[in-house]
GROMACS .gro file of C-alpha atoms in nm:
model
  395
    1MET     CA    1   8.965   9.252   5.404
    2PRO     CA    2   9.029   8.855   5.472
    3ASN     CA    3   8.735   8.773   5.724
    4GLY     CA    4   9.096   8.672   5.904
    5ASP     CA    5   9.127   9.019   5.946
    6ALA     CA    6   8.779   9.124   6.069
    7ALA     CA    7   8.753   8.893   6.315
    8TYR     CA    8   9.067   9.001   6.484
    9ILE     CA    9   8.986   9.368   6.453
   10LYS     CA   10   8.627   9.291   6.633
   11LYS     CA   11   8.817   9.118   6.889
   12LEU     CA   12   9.060   9.382   6.938
   13ASN     CA   13   8.736   9.647   6.952
   14ARG     CA   14   8.581   9.443   7.249
   15SER     CA   15   8.819   9.401   7.451
   16LEU     CA   16   8.848   9.787   7.346
   17ILE     CA   17   8.488   9.849   7.467
   18ILE     CA   18   8.523   9.593   7.782
   19SER     CA   19   8.792   9.807   7.922
   20LYS     CA   20   8.680  10.082   7.898
   21ILE     CA   21   8.337  10.016   8.011
   22VAL     CA   22   8.501   9.832   8.347
   23GLU     CA   23   8.701  10.175   8.378
   24ALA     CA   24   8.490  10.441   8.376
   25GLY     CA   25   8.235  10.240   8.589
   26MET     CA   26   7.926  10.387   8.368
   27ILE     CA   27   7.967  10.525   8.047
   28SER     CA   28   7.701  10.634   7.783
   29ARG     CA   29   7.721  10.497   7.407
   30ALA     CA   30   7.825  10.866   7.292
   31GLU     CA   31   8.122  10.880   7.580
   32LEU     CA   32   8.227  10.514   7.478
   33SER     CA   33   8.225  10.627   7.079
   34LYS     CA   34   8.413  10.930   7.219
   35VAL     CA   35   8.705  10.747   7.449
   36THR     CA   36   8.735  10.444   7.177
   37ALA     CA   37   8.737  10.672   6.861
   38LEU     CA   38   8.495  10.378   6.742
   39THR     CA   39   8.265  10.494   6.503
   40LYS     CA   40   7.886  10.496   6.677
   41ALA     CA   41   7.756  10.215   6.420
   42THR     CA   42   8.083   9.982   6.551
   43ILE     CA   43   7.966  10.082   6.924
   44SER     CA   44   7.629  10.008   6.837
   45ALA     CA   45   7.695   9.628   6.719
   46GLN     CA   46   7.923   9.510   6.957
   47VAL     CA   47   7.717   9.661   7.243
   48ALA     CA   48   7.396   9.468   7.156
   49SER     CA   49   7.616   9.155   7.157
   50LEU     CA   50   7.748   9.223   7.470
   51LEU     CA   51   7.437   9.288   7.600
   52GLU     CA   52   7.292   8.964   7.494
   53GLU     CA   53   7.588   8.793   7.639
   54ASP     CA   54   7.496   8.910   7.998
   55ILE     CA   55   7.832   9.090   7.979
   56ILE     CA   56   7.694   9.455   8.021
   57ILE     CA   57   7.397   9.588   8.157
   58GLU     CA   58   7.172   9.897   8.049
   59THR     CA   59   7.069  10.139   8.383
   60GLN     CA   60   6.919  10.506   8.350
   61GLN     CA   61   7.131  10.759   8.516
   62ASP     CA   62   6.980  11.041   8.719
   63TYR     CA   63   6.943  11.316   8.487
   64SER     CA   64   6.835  11.676   8.631
   65ASN     CA   65   6.755  11.888   8.283
   66VAL     CA   66   6.462  11.825   8.035
   67GLY     CA   67   6.427  11.529   7.808
   68ARG     CA   68   6.494  11.174   7.789
   69LYS     CA   69   6.715  11.026   8.039
   70PRO     CA   70   7.041  10.922   7.923
   71ILE     CA   71   7.163  10.559   7.885
   72MET     CA   72   7.433  10.370   8.034
   73LEU     CA   73   7.638  10.115   8.039
   74SER     CA   74   7.836   9.931   8.309
   75LEU     CA   75   7.998   9.555   8.329
   76ASN     CA   76   7.726   9.315   8.465
   77GLU     CA   77   7.931   9.250   8.833
   78THR     CA   78   7.695   8.932   8.863
   79ALA     CA   79   7.744   8.723   8.556
   80GLY     CA   80   7.983   8.513   8.712
   81TYR     CA   81   8.267   8.504   8.955
   82ALA     CA   82   8.665   8.418   9.023
   83LEU     CA   83   8.850   8.248   9.259
   84GLY     CA   84   9.189   8.321   9.363
   85ILE     CA   85   9.333   8.082   9.597
   86ASP     CA   86   9.717   8.103   9.768
   87LEU     CA   87   9.872   7.844   9.794
   88ASP     CA   88  10.087   7.844  10.099
   89TYR     CA   89  10.253   7.564  10.380
   90GLY     CA   90  10.031   7.503  10.680
   91GLN     CA   91   9.727   7.694  10.472
   92ILE     CA   92   9.533   7.785  10.193
   93SER     CA   93   9.333   8.076  10.158
   94PHE     CA   94   9.028   8.134   9.928
   95THR     CA   95   8.828   8.434   9.825
   96LEU     CA   96   8.621   8.488   9.555
   97SER     CA   97   8.513   8.790   9.396
   98ASN     CA   98   8.293   8.935   9.137
   99LEU     CA   99   8.375   9.045   8.832
  100LEU     CA  100   8.493   9.390   8.909
  101GLY     CA  101   8.691   9.237   9.131
  102ARG     CA  102   8.471   9.239   9.467
  103PRO     CA  103   8.527   8.954   9.705
  104VAL     CA  104   8.178   8.795   9.785
  105SER     CA  105   8.293   8.506  10.005
  106SER     CA  106   8.624   8.435  10.158
  107ASP     CA  107   8.795   8.115  10.383
  108LYS     CA  108   9.091   7.940  10.475
  109VAL     CA  109   9.179   7.604  10.578
  110LYS     CA  110   9.458   7.513  10.779
  111ILE     CA  111   9.705   7.196  10.633
  112HIS     CA  112   9.824   7.028  10.829
  113ASP     CA  113  10.126   6.779  10.591
  114THR     CA  114  10.257   6.828  10.248
  115ASN     CA  115  10.151   6.523  10.070
  116TYR     CA  116  10.009   6.630   9.750
  117SER     CA  117   9.707   6.402   9.751
  118ASN     CA  118   9.584   6.490  10.026
  119ILE     CA  119   9.609   6.847   9.947
  120LEU     CA  120   9.496   6.857   9.601
  121SER     CA  121   9.172   6.660   9.755
  122VAL     CA  122   9.150   6.943  10.074
  123LEU     CA  123   9.151   7.187   9.670
  124VAL     CA  124   8.909   7.023   9.475
  125LYS     CA  125   8.639   6.983   9.811
  126LYS     CA  126   8.644   7.371   9.843
  127ILE     CA  127   8.683   7.437   9.429
  128ASN     CA  128   8.320   7.231   9.427
  129GLU     CA  129   8.157   7.437   9.693
  130TYR     CA  130   8.240   7.760   9.534
  131LYS     CA  131   8.118   7.612   9.228
  132ASP     CA  132   7.750   7.538   9.364
  133LYS     CA  133   7.741   7.923   9.512
  134CYS     CA  134   7.773   8.032   9.183
  135LEU     CA  135   7.482   7.833   8.986
  136MET     CA  136   7.232   8.137   8.987
  137SER     CA  137   7.494   8.270   8.765
  138ARG     CA  138   7.481   8.347   8.346
  139TYR     CA  139   7.869   8.187   8.333
  140GLY     CA  140   7.919   8.063   8.725
  141LEU     CA  141   8.297   8.045   8.835
  142ILE     CA  142   8.484   8.152   8.498
  143GLY     CA  143   8.799   8.087   8.653
  144ILE     CA  144   9.057   8.005   8.914
  145ALA     CA  145   9.361   8.091   8.983
  146ILE     CA  146   9.676   7.968   9.207
  147SER     CA  147   9.905   8.209   9.408
  148ILE     CA  148  10.244   7.920   9.398
  149HIS     CA  149  10.518   7.992   9.660
  150GLY     CA  150  10.758   7.876   9.442
  151LEU     CA  151  10.883   7.797   9.083
  152VAL     CA  152  10.580   7.790   8.792
  153THR     CA  153  10.736   7.785   8.444
  154THR     CA  154  10.584   7.894   8.120
  155ASP     CA  155  10.355   7.635   8.074
  156GLU     CA  156  10.196   7.661   8.420
  157ILE     CA  157  10.347   7.328   8.586
  158ILE     CA  158  10.497   7.354   8.933
  159HIS     CA  159  10.880   7.323   8.886
  160TYR     CA  160  10.978   7.271   9.266
  161ILE     CA  161  10.772   7.437   9.574
  162PRO     CA  162  11.078   7.502   9.903
  163ARG     CA  163  10.876   7.465  10.178
  164LEU     CA  164  10.616   7.181  10.083
  165GLN     CA  165  10.869   7.006   9.873
  166TRP     CA  166  10.708   6.961   9.565
  167HIS     CA  167  10.879   6.877   9.226
  168GLU     CA  168  10.753   6.862   8.890
  169ILE     CA  169  10.363   6.880   9.021
  170ALA     CA  170  10.006   6.917   8.730
  171LEU     CA  171   9.841   7.074   8.955
  172LYS     CA  172   9.668   7.289   8.656
  173GLU     CA  173   9.608   6.955   8.483
  174ASP     CA  174   9.479   6.766   8.764
  175LEU     CA  175   9.202   7.000   8.926
  176GLU     CA  176   9.050   7.118   8.543
  177ALA     CA  177   8.991   6.741   8.528
  178ALA     CA  178   8.842   6.712   8.887
  179VAL     CA  179   8.650   7.061   8.929
  180LYS     CA  180   8.591   7.130   8.490
  181VAL     CA  181   8.687   7.526   8.555
  182ASN     CA  182   8.987   7.714   8.383
  183VAL     CA  183   9.298   7.675   8.634
  184TYR     CA  184   9.592   7.962   8.539
  185LEU     CA  185   9.921   7.937   8.802
  186GLU     CA  186  10.116   8.189   8.885
  187ASN     CA  187  10.386   8.263   9.123
  188ASN     CA  188  10.303   8.457   9.461
  189ALA     CA  189  10.521   8.742   9.375
  190ASN     CA  190  10.386   8.784   8.986
  191LEU     CA  191  10.028   8.804   9.150
  192LEU     CA  192  10.142   9.057   9.398
  193ALA     CA  193  10.290   9.274   9.095
  194PHE     CA  194   9.907   9.195   8.889
  195ALA     CA  195   9.689   9.302   9.248
  196GLU     CA  196   9.853   9.636   9.289
  197ARG     CA  197   9.873   9.738   8.929
  198ALA     CA  198   9.496   9.613   8.845
  199TYR     CA  199   9.336   9.766   9.199
  200THR     CA  200   9.550  10.036   9.298
  201HIS     CA  201   9.794  10.215   9.022
  202HIS     CA  202   9.611  10.189   8.653
  203LYS     CA  203   9.803  10.449   8.559
  204SER     CA  204  10.173  10.283   8.599
  205ASP     CA  205  10.252   9.988   8.332
  206ASN     CA  206  10.526   9.913   8.409
  207LEU     CA  207  10.584   9.871   8.843
  208VAL     CA  208  10.821   9.576   9.077
  209CYS     CA  209  10.661   9.447   9.364
  210ILE     CA  210  10.896   9.262   9.602
  211THR     CA  211  10.766   9.045   9.890
  212LEU     CA  212  10.938   8.958  10.237
  213ARG     CA  213  10.738   8.723  10.377
  214SER     CA  214  10.896   8.376  10.434
  215GLY     CA  215  11.146   8.416  10.123
  216ILE     CA  216  11.198   8.698   9.910
  217GLY     CA  217  11.046   8.689   9.545
  218LEU     CA  218  10.986   8.986   9.279
  219GLY     CA  219  10.714   9.017   9.078
  220ILE     CA  220  10.801   9.214   8.731
  221LEU     CA  221  10.531   9.426   8.560
  222ILE     CA  222  10.644   9.563   8.189
  223ASN     CA  223  10.386   9.709   7.946
  224ASN     CA  224  10.145   9.581   8.173
  225LYS     CA  225  10.279   9.204   8.074
  226LEU     CA  226  10.447   8.993   8.358
  227SER     CA  227  10.818   8.937   8.272
  228LYS     CA  228  10.858   8.579   8.383
  229GLY     CA  229  11.192   8.479   8.175
  230HIS     CA  230  11.284   8.160   7.977
  231ASP     CA  231  11.144   7.914   8.160
  232GLY     CA  232  10.940   8.109   8.411
  233TYR     CA  233  11.140   8.158   8.682
  234ALA     CA  234  11.240   8.499   8.649
  235GLY     CA  235  11.261   8.710   9.018
  236GLU     CA  236  11.377   8.446   9.235
  237ILE     CA  237  11.564   8.790   9.349
  238GLY     CA  238  11.620   8.651   9.755
  239HIS     CA  239  11.870   8.420   9.609
  240MET     CA  240  12.092   8.743   9.495
  241ILE     CA  241  12.387   8.743   9.719
  242VAL     CA  242  12.442   9.061   9.897
  243GLN     CA  243  12.703   8.880  10.216
  244PRO     CA  244  12.969   8.710  10.004
  245ASN     CA  245  13.064   8.352  10.264
  246GLY     CA  246  12.769   8.465  10.499
  247GLU     CA  247  12.525   8.232  10.630
  248LEU     CA  248  12.399   7.946  10.446
  249CYS     CA  249  12.165   7.951  10.216
  250ALA     CA  250  11.965   7.633  10.146
  251CYS     CA  251  11.972   7.702   9.774
  252GLY     CA  252  12.276   7.536   9.830
  253ASN     CA  253  12.502   7.954   9.823
  254LYS     CA  254  12.598   8.172  10.079
  255GLY     CA  255  12.482   8.502  10.213
  256CYS     CA  256  12.198   8.517   9.985
  257TRP     CA  257  11.902   8.801  10.034
  258GLU     CA  258  11.605   8.624  10.198
  259LYS     CA  259  11.862   8.536  10.498
  260TYR     CA  260  11.944   8.902  10.612
  261ALA     CA  261  11.593   9.093  10.473
  262SER     CA  262  11.310   8.841  10.450
  263GLU     CA  263  11.045   8.822  10.769
  264SER     CA  264  11.129   8.517  10.856
  265SER     CA  265  11.468   8.565  10.904
  266PHE     CA  266  11.445   8.873  11.132
  267LEU     CA  267  11.135   8.711  11.355
  268LYS     CA  268  11.447   8.405  11.393
  269ASN     CA  269  11.719   8.678  11.465
  270LEU     CA  270  11.492   8.840  11.651
  271SER     CA  271  11.347   8.597  11.894
  272GLN     CA  272  11.688   8.399  11.949
  273ARG     CA  273  11.853   8.706  12.007
  274LYS     CA  274  11.552   8.796  12.317
  275GLN     CA  275  11.545   8.397  12.326
  276VAL     CA  276  11.160   8.437  12.308
  277ARG     CA  277  10.936   8.205  12.094
  278ASN     CA  278  10.646   8.253  11.846
  279MET     CA  279  10.719   8.591  11.839
  280SER     CA  280  10.461   8.818  11.662
  281PHE     CA  281  10.418   9.104  11.493
  282LYS     CA  282  10.159   9.284  11.739
  283HIS     CA  283  10.445   9.162  11.965
  284ILE     CA  284  10.736   9.348  11.783
  285GLU     CA  285  10.529   9.631  11.704
  286GLU     CA  286  10.467   9.666  12.075
  287GLU     CA  287  10.859   9.646  12.165
  288LEU     CA  288  10.932   9.929  11.926
  289ASN     CA  289  10.700  10.225  12.021
  290ARG     CA  290  10.829  10.118  12.353
  291LYS     CA  291  11.150  10.196  12.210
  292ASP     CA  292  11.349   9.861  12.292
  293ILE     CA  293  11.693   9.913  12.180
  294GLU     CA  294  11.745   9.552  12.062
  295THR     CA  295  11.423   9.528  11.908
  296HIS     CA  296  11.534   9.847  11.687
  297GLN     CA  297  11.893   9.753  11.627
  298GLU     CA  298  11.760   9.391  11.443
  299MET     CA  299  11.523   9.623  11.245
  300GLU     CA  300  11.820   9.891  11.146
  301ASN     CA  301  11.994   9.596  11.027
  302PHE     CA  302  11.693   9.444  10.830
  303ILE     CA  303  11.698   9.754  10.691
  304HIS     CA  304  12.052   9.788  10.591
  305TYR     CA  305  12.058   9.428  10.401
  306LEU     CA  306  11.673   9.526  10.269
  307SER     CA  307  11.820   9.848  10.114
  308ILE     CA  308  12.139   9.666   9.939
  309GLY     CA  309  11.936   9.460   9.773
  310LEU     CA  310  11.681   9.734   9.710
  311ASN     CA  311  11.945   9.943   9.545
  312ASN     CA  312  12.060   9.621   9.304
  313VAL     CA  313  11.680   9.574   9.195
  314ILE     CA  314  11.599   9.981   9.113
  315ASN     CA  315  11.920   9.973   8.915
  316ILE     CA  316  11.873   9.661   8.740
  317TYR     CA  317  11.424   9.784   8.615
  318ASN     CA  318  11.445  10.173   8.676
  319PRO     CA  319  11.123  10.068   8.753
  320GLU     CA  320  10.861  10.330   8.824
  321ILE     CA  321  10.706  10.174   9.067
  322LEU     CA  322  10.856  10.026   9.365
  323ILE     CA  323  10.660   9.845   9.591
  324ILE     CA  324  10.733   9.602   9.902
  325ASP     CA  325  10.470   9.351  10.069
  326SER     CA  326  10.571   9.308  10.426
  327GLU     CA  327  10.361   9.324  10.710
  328LEU     CA  328  10.666   9.413  10.970
  329LEU     CA  329  10.740   9.756  10.787
  330SER     CA  330  10.375   9.825  10.770
  331ARG     CA  331  10.416   9.819  11.117
  332TYR     CA  332  10.766   9.971  11.186
  333PRO     CA  333  10.686  10.411  11.184
  334ASP     CA  334  10.851  10.591  10.874
  335SER     CA  335  10.938  10.290  10.715
  336ILE     CA  336  10.988  10.439  10.396
  337GLN     CA  337  11.170  10.714  10.463
  338LYS     CA  338  11.442  10.523  10.667
  339ILE     CA  339  11.438  10.329  10.327
  340LYS     CA  340  11.474  10.554  10.091
  341SER     CA  341  11.774  10.757  10.341
  342SER     CA  342  11.959  10.423  10.264
  343LEU     CA  343  11.948  10.425   9.918
  344SER     CA  344  12.188  10.719   9.838
  345SER     CA  345  12.335  10.581   9.488
  346SER     CA  346  12.285  10.965   9.242
  347ILE     CA  347  12.219  10.675   9.002
  348SER     CA  348  11.956  10.449   9.101
  349HIS     CA  349  11.623  10.585   8.999
  350TYR     CA  350  11.276  10.542   9.048
  351ARG     CA  351  10.981  10.747   9.128
  352GLU     CA  352  10.786  10.571   9.406
  353LEU     CA  353  10.799  10.368   9.698
  354LEU     CA  354  10.563  10.227   9.838
  355ILE     CA  355  10.443   9.947  10.131
  356SER     CA  356  10.167   9.667   9.948
  357SER     CA  357   9.806   9.821   9.990
  358THR     CA  358   9.643   9.524   9.911
  359GLY     CA  359   9.826   9.335  10.196
  360LYS     CA  360   9.743   8.994  10.307
  361LYS     CA  361   9.484   8.965  10.042
  362ALA     CA  362   9.714   9.046   9.740
  363TYR     CA  363   9.784   8.683   9.576
  364GLU     CA  364   9.430   8.644   9.590
  365LEU     CA  365   9.288   8.952   9.465
  366GLY     CA  366   9.567   8.915   9.249
  367ALA     CA  367   9.485   8.603   9.118
  368CYS     CA  368   9.130   8.739   9.088
  369ALA     CA  369   9.208   8.997   8.871
  370LEU     CA  370   9.388   8.757   8.651
  371VAL     CA  371   9.115   8.462   8.612
  372ILE     CA  372   8.873   8.836   8.521
  373LYS     CA  373   9.154   8.981   8.275
  374HIS     CA  374   9.073   8.607   8.081
  375PHE     CA  375   8.742   8.573   8.112
  376LEU     CA  376   8.694   8.936   7.943
  377GLU     CA  377   8.979   8.880   7.713
  378ILE     CA  378   9.101   9.209   7.795
  379THR     CA  379   9.468   9.299   7.880
  380MET     CA  380   9.436   9.452   8.245
  381PRO     CA  381   9.120   9.474   8.413
  382ASN     CA  382   9.118   9.823   8.618
  383LEU     CA  383   8.963   9.716   8.947
  384VAL     CA  384   8.890   9.936   9.239
  385TYR     CA  385   8.965   9.699   9.647
  386SER     CA  386   8.928   9.852  10.026
  387GLU     CA  387   8.789   9.633  10.276
  388SER     CA  388   8.410   9.855  10.322
  389THR     CA  389   8.398   9.729   9.990
  390GLU     CA  390   8.344   9.356  10.068
  391SER     CA  391   8.028   9.208   9.992
  392SER     CA  392   7.815   8.934  10.123
  393LEU     CA  393   7.612   8.801   9.823
  394LEU     CA  394   7.674   8.444   9.880
  395LYS     CA  395   7.691   8.362  10.217
   0.00000   0.00000   0.00000
């Protein structure tokens, strides 16, 4: 066998072994051999290498039977840390996770302008602070992934961020030069899809995620890979026209979906209708609970247009799972059932329609999961997140 082939097979085996250890949480060498179908000799050699690198650790499992306690293998979750960043208009959010994707530190920084140099300085300062927090671990800060609310090219150049008015920005290159850590840039909707797969839907390799916040974005995961299109711009579903000759959109077209079914458009329309400024989701929830007629009418209109777009998405992608990221819908009783009742086409097929379970941290968590994937060199990490699992080890 050529040496190149042998090295490639060794790399594949390593990836498979790490994936199964992460998936199981704790697993013995014998069981690892069974689930991977690799020989005991291969398992022994790979495990020895991973132990030497501090990627995995050995522990003795409690054992009530007579005989030697089994030695269990698990990922060394404190060997390194991943930094996920959500770069949004007016605010940058940071989440640092261990190698199992559990957050160990979080922070938010308000930004008061859109100047690139100023925001780059904020990012560099905060990243260096997180680097210092990770110095005690074997691998330190293993990487950074940043959620971008705009268009990112396949070679990770920011093509355009509408709300920041950034065009052709080499943020990845500038950050890597400044902080000396690997940086990955990804569209926020793509990271939502990655977070849902990595943290929740471990058995689904094909899912579609829609975020309804400032605009509408689409993240597409097919066979565990993000589908980005030729230039990286796939998923700008908010600019699908749902109302011919409708409202003028900033993109230049009329009747775009996000003018009718994004949370920002809903808040704008309801605020104008009720003559209330700075309307919050909490206020809307209270209005819905007290059966306010105008609020309920606006919600019905919102769901009407949302369903039109969802019907198109379902017919185009035939997803196994369709996930919606929306704080508004999470506060509206029976919102999913109301949407399903509007999806009455006999040819629209999907298995599940859900509200995102990762909520506001979805983009940062997806970013952390992406960094972990690259560091461990695995196809997809199966992680677990809930607010109760958050640690404060690095405070």
